mmCIF file of C-alpha atoms and ligand atoms in Angstrom:
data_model
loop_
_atom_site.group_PDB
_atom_site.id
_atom_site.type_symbol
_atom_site.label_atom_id
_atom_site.label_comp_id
_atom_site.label_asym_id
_atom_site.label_seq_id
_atom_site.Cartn_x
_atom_site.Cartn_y
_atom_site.Cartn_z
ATOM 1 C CA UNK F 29 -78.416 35.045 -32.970
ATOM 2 C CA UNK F 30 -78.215 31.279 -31.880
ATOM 3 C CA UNK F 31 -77.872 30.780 -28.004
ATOM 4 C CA UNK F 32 -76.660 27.057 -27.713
ATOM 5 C CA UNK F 33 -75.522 25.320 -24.621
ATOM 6 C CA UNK F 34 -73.994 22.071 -25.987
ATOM 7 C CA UNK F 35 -70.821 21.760 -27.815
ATOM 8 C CA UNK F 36 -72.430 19.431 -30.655
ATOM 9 C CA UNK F 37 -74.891 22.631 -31.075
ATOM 10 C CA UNK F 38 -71.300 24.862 -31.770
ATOM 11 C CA UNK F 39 -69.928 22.025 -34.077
ATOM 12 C CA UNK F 40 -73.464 22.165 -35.827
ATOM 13 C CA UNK F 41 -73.566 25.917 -36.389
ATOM 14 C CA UNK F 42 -69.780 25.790 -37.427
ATOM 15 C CA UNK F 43 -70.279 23.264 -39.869
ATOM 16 C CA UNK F 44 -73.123 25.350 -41.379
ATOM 17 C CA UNK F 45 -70.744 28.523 -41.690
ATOM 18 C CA UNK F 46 -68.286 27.115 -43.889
ATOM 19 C CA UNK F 47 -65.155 28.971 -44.546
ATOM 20 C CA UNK F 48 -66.372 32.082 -43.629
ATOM 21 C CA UNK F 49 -64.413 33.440 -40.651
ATOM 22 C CA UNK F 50 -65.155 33.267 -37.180
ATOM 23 C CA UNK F 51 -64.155 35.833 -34.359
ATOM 24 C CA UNK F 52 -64.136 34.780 -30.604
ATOM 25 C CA UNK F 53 -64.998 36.537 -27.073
ATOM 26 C CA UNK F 54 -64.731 34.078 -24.740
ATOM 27 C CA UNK F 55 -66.123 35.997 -21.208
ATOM 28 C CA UNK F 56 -67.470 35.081 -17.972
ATOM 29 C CA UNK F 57 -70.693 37.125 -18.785
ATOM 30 C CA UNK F 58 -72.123 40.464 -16.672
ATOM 31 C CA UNK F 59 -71.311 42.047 -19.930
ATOM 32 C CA UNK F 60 -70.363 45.632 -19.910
ATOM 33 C CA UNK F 61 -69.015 47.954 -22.586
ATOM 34 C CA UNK F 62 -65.488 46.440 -22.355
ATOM 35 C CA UNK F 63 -67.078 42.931 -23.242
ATOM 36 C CA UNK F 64 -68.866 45.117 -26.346
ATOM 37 C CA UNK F 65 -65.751 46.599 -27.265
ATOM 38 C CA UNK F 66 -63.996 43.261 -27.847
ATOM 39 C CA UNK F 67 -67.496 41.855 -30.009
ATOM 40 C CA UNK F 68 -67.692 45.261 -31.726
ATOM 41 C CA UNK F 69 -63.582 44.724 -33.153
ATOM 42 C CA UNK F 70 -64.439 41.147 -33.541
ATOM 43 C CA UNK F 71 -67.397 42.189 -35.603
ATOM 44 C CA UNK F 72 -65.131 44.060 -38.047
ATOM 45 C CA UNK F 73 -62.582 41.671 -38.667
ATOM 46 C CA UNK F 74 -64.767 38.307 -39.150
ATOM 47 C CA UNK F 75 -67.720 37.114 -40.950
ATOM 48 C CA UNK F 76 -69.430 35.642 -37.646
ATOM 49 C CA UNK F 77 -68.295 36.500 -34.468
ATOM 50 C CA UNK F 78 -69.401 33.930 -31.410
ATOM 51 C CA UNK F 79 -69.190 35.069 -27.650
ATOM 52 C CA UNK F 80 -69.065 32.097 -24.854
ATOM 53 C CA UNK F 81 -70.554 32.863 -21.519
ATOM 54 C CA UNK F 82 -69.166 30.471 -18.600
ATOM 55 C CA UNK F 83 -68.576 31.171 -15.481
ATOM 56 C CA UNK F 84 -65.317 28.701 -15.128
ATOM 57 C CA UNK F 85 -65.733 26.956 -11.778
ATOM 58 C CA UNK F 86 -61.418 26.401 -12.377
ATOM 59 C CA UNK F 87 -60.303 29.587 -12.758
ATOM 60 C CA UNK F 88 -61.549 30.174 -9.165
ATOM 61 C CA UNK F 89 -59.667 29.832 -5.716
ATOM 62 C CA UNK F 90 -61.295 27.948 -3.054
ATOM 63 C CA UNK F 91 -61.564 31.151 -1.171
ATOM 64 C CA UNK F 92 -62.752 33.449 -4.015
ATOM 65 C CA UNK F 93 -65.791 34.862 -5.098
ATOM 66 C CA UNK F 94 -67.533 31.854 -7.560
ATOM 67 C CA UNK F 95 -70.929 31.365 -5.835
ATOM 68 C CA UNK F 96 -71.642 35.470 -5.730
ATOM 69 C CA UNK F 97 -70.125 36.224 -9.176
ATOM 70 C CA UNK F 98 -72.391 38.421 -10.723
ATOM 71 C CA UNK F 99 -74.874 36.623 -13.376
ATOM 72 C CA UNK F 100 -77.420 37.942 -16.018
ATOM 73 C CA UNK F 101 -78.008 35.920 -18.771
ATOM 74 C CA UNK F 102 -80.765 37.208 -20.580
ATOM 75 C CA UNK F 103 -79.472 41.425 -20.015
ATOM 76 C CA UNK F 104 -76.346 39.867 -22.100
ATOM 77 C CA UNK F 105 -78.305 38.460 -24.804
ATOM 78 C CA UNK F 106 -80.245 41.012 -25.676
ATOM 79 C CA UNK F 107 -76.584 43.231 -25.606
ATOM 80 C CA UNK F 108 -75.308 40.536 -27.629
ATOM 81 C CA UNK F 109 -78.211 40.218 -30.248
ATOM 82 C CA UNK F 110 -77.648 44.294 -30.641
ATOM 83 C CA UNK F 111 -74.011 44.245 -31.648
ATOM 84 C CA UNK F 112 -75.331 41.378 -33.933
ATOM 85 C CA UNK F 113 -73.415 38.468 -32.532
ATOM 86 C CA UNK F 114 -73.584 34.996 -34.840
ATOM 87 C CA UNK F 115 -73.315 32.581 -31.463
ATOM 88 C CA UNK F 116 -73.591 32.577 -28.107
ATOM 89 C CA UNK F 117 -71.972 29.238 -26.309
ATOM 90 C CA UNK F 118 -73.257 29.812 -22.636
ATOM 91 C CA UNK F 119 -72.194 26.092 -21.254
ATOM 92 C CA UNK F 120 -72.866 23.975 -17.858
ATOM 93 C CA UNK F 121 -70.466 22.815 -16.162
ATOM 94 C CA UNK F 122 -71.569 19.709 -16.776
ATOM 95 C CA UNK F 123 -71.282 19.995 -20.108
ATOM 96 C CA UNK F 124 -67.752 21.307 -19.825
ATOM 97 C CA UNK F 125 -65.930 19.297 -17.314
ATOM 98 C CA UNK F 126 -68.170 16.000 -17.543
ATOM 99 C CA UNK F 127 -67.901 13.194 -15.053
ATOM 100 C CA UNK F 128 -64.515 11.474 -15.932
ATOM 101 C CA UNK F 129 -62.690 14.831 -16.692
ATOM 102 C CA UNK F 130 -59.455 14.601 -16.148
ATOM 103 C CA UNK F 131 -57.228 16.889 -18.402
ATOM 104 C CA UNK F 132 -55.561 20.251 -17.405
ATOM 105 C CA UNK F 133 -53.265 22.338 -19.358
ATOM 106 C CA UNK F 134 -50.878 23.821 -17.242
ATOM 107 C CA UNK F 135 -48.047 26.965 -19.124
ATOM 108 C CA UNK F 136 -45.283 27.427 -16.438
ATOM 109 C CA UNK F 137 -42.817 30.600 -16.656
ATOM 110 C CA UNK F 138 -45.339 33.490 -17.193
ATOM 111 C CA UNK F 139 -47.998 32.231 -14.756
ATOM 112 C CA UNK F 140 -45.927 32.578 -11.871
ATOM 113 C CA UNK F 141 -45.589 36.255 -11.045
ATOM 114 C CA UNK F 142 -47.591 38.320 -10.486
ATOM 115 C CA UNK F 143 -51.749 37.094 -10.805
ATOM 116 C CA UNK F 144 -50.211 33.730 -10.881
ATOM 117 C CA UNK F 145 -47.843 34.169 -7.167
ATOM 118 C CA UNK F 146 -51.357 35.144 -5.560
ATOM 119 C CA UNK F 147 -53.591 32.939 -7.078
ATOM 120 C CA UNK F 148 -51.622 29.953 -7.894
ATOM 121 C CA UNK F 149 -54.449 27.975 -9.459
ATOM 122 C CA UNK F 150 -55.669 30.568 -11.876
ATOM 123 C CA UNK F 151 -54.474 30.401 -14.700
ATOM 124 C CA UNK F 152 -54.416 26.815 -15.192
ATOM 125 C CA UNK F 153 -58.093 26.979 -14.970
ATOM 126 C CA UNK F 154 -57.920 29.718 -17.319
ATOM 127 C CA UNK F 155 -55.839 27.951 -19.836
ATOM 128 C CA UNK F 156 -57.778 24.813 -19.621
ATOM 129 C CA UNK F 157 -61.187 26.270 -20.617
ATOM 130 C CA UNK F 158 -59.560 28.560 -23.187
ATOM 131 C CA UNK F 159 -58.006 25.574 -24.959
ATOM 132 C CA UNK F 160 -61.050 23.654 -24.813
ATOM 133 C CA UNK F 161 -63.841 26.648 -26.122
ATOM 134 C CA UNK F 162 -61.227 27.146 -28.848
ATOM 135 C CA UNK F 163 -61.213 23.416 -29.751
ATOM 136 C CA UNK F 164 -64.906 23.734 -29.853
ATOM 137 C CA UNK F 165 -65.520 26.794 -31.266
ATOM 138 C CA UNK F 166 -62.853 26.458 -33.466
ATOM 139 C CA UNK F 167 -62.217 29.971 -34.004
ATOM 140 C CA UNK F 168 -59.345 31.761 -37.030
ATOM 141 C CA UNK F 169 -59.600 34.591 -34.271
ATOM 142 C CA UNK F 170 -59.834 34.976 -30.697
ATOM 143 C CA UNK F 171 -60.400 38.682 -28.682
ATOM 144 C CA UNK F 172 -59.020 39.007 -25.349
ATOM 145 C CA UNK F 173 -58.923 42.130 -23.059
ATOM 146 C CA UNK F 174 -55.769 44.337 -22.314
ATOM 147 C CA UNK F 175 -57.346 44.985 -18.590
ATOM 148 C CA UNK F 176 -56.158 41.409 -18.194
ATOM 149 C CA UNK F 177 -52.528 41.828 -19.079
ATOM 150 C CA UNK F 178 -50.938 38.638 -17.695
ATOM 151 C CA UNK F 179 -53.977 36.469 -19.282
ATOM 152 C CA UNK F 180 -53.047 37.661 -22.790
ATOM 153 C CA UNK F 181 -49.210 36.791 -22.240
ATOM 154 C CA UNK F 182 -50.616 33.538 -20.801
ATOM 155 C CA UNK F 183 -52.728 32.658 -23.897
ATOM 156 C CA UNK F 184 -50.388 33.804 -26.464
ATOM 157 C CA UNK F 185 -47.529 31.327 -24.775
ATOM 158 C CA UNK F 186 -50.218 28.299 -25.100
ATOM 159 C CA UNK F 187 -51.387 29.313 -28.603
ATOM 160 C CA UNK F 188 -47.682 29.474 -29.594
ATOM 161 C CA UNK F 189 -46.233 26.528 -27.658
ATOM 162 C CA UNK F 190 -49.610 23.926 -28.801
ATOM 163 C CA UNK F 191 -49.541 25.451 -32.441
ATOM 164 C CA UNK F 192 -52.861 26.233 -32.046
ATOM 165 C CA UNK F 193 -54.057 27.630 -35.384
ATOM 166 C CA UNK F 194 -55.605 31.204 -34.374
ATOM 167 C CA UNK F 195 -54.807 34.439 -34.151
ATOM 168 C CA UNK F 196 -55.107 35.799 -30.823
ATOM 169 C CA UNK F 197 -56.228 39.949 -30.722
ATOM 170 C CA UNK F 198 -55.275 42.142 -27.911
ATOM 171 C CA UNK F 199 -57.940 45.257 -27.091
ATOM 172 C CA UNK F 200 -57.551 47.559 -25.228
ATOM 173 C CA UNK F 201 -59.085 48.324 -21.984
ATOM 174 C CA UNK F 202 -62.280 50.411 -21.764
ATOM 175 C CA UNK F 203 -62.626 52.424 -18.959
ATOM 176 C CA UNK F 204 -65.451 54.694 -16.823
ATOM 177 C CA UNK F 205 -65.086 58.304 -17.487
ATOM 178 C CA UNK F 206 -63.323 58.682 -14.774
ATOM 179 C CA UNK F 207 -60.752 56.334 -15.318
ATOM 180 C CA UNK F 208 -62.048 53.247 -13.475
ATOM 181 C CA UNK F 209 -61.355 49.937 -15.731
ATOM 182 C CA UNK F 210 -64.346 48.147 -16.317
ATOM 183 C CA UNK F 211 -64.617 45.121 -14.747
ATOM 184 C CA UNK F 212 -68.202 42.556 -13.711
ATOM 185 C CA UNK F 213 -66.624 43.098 -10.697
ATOM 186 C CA UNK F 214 -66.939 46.932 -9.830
ATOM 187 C CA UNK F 215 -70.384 45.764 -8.924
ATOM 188 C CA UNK F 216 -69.379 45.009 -5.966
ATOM 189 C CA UNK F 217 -67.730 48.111 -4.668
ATOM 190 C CA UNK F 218 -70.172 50.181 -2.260
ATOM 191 C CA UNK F 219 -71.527 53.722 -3.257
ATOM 192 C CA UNK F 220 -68.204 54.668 -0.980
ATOM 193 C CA UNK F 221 -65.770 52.768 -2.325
ATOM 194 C CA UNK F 222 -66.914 53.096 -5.800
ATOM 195 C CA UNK F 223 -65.279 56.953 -6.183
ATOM 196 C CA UNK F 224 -62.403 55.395 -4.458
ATOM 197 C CA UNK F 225 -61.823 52.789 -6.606
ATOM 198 C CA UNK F 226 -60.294 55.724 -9.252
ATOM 199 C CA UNK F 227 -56.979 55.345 -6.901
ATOM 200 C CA UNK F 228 -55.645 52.520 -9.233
ATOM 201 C CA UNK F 229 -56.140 54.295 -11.789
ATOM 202 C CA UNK F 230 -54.486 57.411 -10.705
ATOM 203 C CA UNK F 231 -51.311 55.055 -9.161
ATOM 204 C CA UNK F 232 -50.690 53.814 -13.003
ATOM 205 C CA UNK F 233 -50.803 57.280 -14.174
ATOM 206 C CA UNK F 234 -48.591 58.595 -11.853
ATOM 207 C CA UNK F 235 -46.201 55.530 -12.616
ATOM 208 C CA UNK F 236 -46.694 56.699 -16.510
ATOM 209 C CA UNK F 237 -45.489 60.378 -15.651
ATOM 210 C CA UNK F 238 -42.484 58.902 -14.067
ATOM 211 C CA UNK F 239 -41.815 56.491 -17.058
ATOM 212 C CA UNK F 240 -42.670 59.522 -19.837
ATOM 213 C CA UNK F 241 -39.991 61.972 -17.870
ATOM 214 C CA UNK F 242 -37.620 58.921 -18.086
ATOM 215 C CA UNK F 243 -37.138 57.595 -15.351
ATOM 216 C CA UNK F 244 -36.964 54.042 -15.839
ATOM 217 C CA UNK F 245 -35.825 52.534 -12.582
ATOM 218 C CA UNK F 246 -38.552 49.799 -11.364
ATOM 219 C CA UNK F 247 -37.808 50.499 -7.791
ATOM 220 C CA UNK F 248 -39.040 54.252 -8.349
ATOM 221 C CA UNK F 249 -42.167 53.828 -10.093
ATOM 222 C CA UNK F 250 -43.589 50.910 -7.681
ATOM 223 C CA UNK F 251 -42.795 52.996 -5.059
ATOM 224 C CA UNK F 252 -45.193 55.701 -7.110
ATOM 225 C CA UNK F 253 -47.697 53.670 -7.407
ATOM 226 C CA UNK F 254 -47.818 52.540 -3.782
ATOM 227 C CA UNK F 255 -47.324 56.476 -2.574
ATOM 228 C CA UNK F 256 -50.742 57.022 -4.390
ATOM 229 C CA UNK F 257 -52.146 53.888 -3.231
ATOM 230 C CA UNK F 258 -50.922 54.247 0.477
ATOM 231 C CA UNK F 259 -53.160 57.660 0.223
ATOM 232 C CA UNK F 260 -56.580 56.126 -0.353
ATOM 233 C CA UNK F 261 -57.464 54.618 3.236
ATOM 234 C CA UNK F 262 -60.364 52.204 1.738
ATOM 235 C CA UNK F 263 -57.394 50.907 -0.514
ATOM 236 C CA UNK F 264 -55.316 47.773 0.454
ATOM 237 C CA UNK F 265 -52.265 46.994 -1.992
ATOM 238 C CA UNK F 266 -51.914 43.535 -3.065
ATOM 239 C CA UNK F 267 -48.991 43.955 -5.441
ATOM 240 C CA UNK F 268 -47.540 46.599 -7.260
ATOM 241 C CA UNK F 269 -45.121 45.960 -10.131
ATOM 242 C CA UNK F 270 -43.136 47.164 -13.140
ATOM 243 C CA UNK F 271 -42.236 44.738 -14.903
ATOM 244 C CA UNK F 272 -40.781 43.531 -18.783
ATOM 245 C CA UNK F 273 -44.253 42.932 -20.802
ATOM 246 C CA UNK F 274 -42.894 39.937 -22.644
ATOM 247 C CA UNK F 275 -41.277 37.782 -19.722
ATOM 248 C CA UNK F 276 -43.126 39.708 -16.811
ATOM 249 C CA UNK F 277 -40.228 39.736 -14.960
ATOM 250 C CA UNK F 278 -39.666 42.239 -12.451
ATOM 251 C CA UNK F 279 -37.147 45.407 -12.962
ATOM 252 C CA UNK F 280 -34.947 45.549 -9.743
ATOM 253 C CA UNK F 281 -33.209 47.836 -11.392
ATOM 254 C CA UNK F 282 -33.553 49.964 -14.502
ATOM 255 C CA UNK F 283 -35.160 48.532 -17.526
ATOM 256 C CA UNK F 284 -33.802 47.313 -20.815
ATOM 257 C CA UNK F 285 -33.767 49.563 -23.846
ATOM 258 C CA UNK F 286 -36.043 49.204 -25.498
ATOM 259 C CA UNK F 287 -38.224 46.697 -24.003
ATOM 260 C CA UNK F 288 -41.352 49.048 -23.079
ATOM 261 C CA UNK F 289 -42.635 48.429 -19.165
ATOM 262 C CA UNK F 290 -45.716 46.664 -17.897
ATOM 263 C CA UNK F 291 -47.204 48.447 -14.768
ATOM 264 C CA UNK F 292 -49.848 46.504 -13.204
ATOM 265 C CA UNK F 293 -51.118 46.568 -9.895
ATOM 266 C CA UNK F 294 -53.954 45.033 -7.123
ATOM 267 C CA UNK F 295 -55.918 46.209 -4.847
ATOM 268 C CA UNK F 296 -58.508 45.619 -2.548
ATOM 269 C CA UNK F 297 -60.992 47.535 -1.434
ATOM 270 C CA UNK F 298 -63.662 45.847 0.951
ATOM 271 C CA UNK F 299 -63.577 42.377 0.243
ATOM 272 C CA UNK F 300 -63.258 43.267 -3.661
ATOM 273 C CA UNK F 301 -60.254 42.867 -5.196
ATOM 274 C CA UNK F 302 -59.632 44.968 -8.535
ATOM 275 C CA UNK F 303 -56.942 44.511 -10.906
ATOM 276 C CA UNK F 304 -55.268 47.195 -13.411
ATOM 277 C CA UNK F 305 -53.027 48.075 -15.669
ATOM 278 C CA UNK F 306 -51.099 50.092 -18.387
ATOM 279 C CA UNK F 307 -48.652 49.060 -21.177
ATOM 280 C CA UNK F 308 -45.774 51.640 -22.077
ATOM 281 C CA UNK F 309 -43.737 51.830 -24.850
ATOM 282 C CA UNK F 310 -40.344 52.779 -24.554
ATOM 283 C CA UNK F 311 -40.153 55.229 -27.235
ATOM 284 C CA UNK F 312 -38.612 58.971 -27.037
ATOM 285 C CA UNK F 313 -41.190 61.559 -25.808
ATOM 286 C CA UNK F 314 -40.567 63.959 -29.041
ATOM 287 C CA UNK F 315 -42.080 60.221 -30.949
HETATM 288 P P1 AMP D 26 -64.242 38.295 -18.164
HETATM 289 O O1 AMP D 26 -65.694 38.201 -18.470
HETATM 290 O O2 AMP D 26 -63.920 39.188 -17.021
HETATM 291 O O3 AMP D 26 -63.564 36.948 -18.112
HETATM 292 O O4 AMP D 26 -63.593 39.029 -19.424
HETATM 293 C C1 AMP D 26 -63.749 38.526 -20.731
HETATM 294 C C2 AMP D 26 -62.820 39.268 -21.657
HETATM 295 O O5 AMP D 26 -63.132 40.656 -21.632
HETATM 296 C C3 AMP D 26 -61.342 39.149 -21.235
HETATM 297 O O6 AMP D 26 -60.539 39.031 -22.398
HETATM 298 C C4 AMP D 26 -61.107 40.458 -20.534
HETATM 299 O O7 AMP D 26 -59.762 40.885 -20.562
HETATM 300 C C5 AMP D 26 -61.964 41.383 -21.347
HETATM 301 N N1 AMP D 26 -62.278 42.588 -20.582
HETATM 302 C C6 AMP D 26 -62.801 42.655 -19.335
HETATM 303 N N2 AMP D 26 -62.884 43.939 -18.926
HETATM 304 C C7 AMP D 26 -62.386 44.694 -19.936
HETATM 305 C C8 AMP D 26 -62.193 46.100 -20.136
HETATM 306 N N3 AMP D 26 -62.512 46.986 -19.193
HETATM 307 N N4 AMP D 26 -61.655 46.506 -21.293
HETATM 308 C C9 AMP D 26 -61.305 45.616 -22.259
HETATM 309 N N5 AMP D 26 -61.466 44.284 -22.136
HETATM 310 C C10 AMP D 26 -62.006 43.829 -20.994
#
């Protein structure tokens, strides 16, 4: 496994690979087995797979957690060189975003909602670095998380709207036995909070019941959601929503046949804020 931290170090190792094919994990590092998941189906579609650990200064709010985001470089390498990744690109900022840098790429309907109405900066940072490690790495396919469902509406809109020549592969999300979505972030959550933390969880699932008996009203399953929520006293809603998973708009009232439901929810517990999420099909139960 090559560890490289300069992007003429990518282009070399590219060059070198020819036209075998090349899977991507971009990730913010603090791997965990949701991060493996993503290398592991990368793995068994492509030749090579490469895996980028930054910590994107951009993709940050001024008032979020950057400085105490969890880091462990060398405990992700040596996960990395077992699920026998090709590359790792783990960048400065430096080298990303040198003096003089002045480009951003901005999409605008599908940011706005949701993670985009509460962190209005976000995804711009997101798309930004995304378009630049795939202009570097240069990938035929790149592997991005269901847990984040906005992000992969997000980065198939820029793939599809700059052409970019890539496929872009949705995984699912990998969850704790008990249902808790893995995230770098559950780190965070005290031994108290931590069983807690299961409420978001249980909110989407209660949401699903709803959905799988039918009903299909947007109204009733937010208010679901924030029923189970509202019963977990270290919990503090930051949005609740059901909403259409191609335009993320919002049902106000019932949804369209056919079009499947997005419910996706935030929460904070302490000064941690989790994020969750479960796609539904709109298919007949007897299916
Ligand atoms: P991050 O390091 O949090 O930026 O995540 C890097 C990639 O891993 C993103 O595409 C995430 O959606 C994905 N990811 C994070 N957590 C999970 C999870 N629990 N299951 C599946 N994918 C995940």
């Amino acid at each position: 496994m090559k560890v490289v931290t300069t992007i003429d170090e990518v282009r070399a190792v590219r060059r070198r690979q020819g036209t075998a094919t090349l899977g991507f994990v971009p990730t913010m590092g603090y791997l965990h087995e949701g991060h493996l998941d993503l290398v592991r189906r990368a793995r068994a579609e492509n030749d090579y797979v490469a895996v980028s650990i930054y910590v994107n200064p951009k993709q940050f709010g001024p008032t979020e957690d950057l400085s105490r985001y969890p880091r462990d470089l060398e405990r992700d390498l040596s996960l990395l060189r077992a699920e026998g990744v090709a590359l790792v690109f783990a960048p400065s900022d430096a080298e990303m975003y040198p003096p003089g840098y002045q480009t951003r790429v901005l999409v605008t309907g599908v940011t706005q909602p949701l993670e985009g109405a509460k962190r209005p900066t976000h995804f711009e940072g997101v798309t930004t670095v995304v378009a630049k490690l795939f202009n570097i790495v240069r990938p035929n396919r790149a592997y991005f998380g269901q847990k984040d469902a906005q992000q992969t509406v997000v980065v198939r809109q820029m793939a599809r709207d700059l052409n970019l020549d890539l496929d872009i592969v949705v995984c699912p999300t990998t969850r704790e036995p008990d249902g808790l979505a893995m995230s770098s972030r559950n780190k965070y959550l005290t031994a108290e909070q931590r069983p807690a933390a299961t409420v978001l969880y249980r909110a989407l699932r209660a949401a699903e019941a709803l959905w799988r008996g039918g009903t299909r009203d947007g109204a009733v399953l937010r208010d679901a959601m924030r029923r189970v929520l509202d019963a977990e006293p270290l919990a503090r809603v930051d949005y609740v929503s059901a909403a259409d998973p191609l335009t993320l708009e919002e049902w106000e009232g019932d949804a369209r046949a056919g079009a499947g439901a997005l419910l996706s929810l935030a929460v904070f517990m302490g000064p941690t804020r989790l994020i969750d999420n479960v796609l539904l099909n709109d298919r007949p139960a007897d299916e």
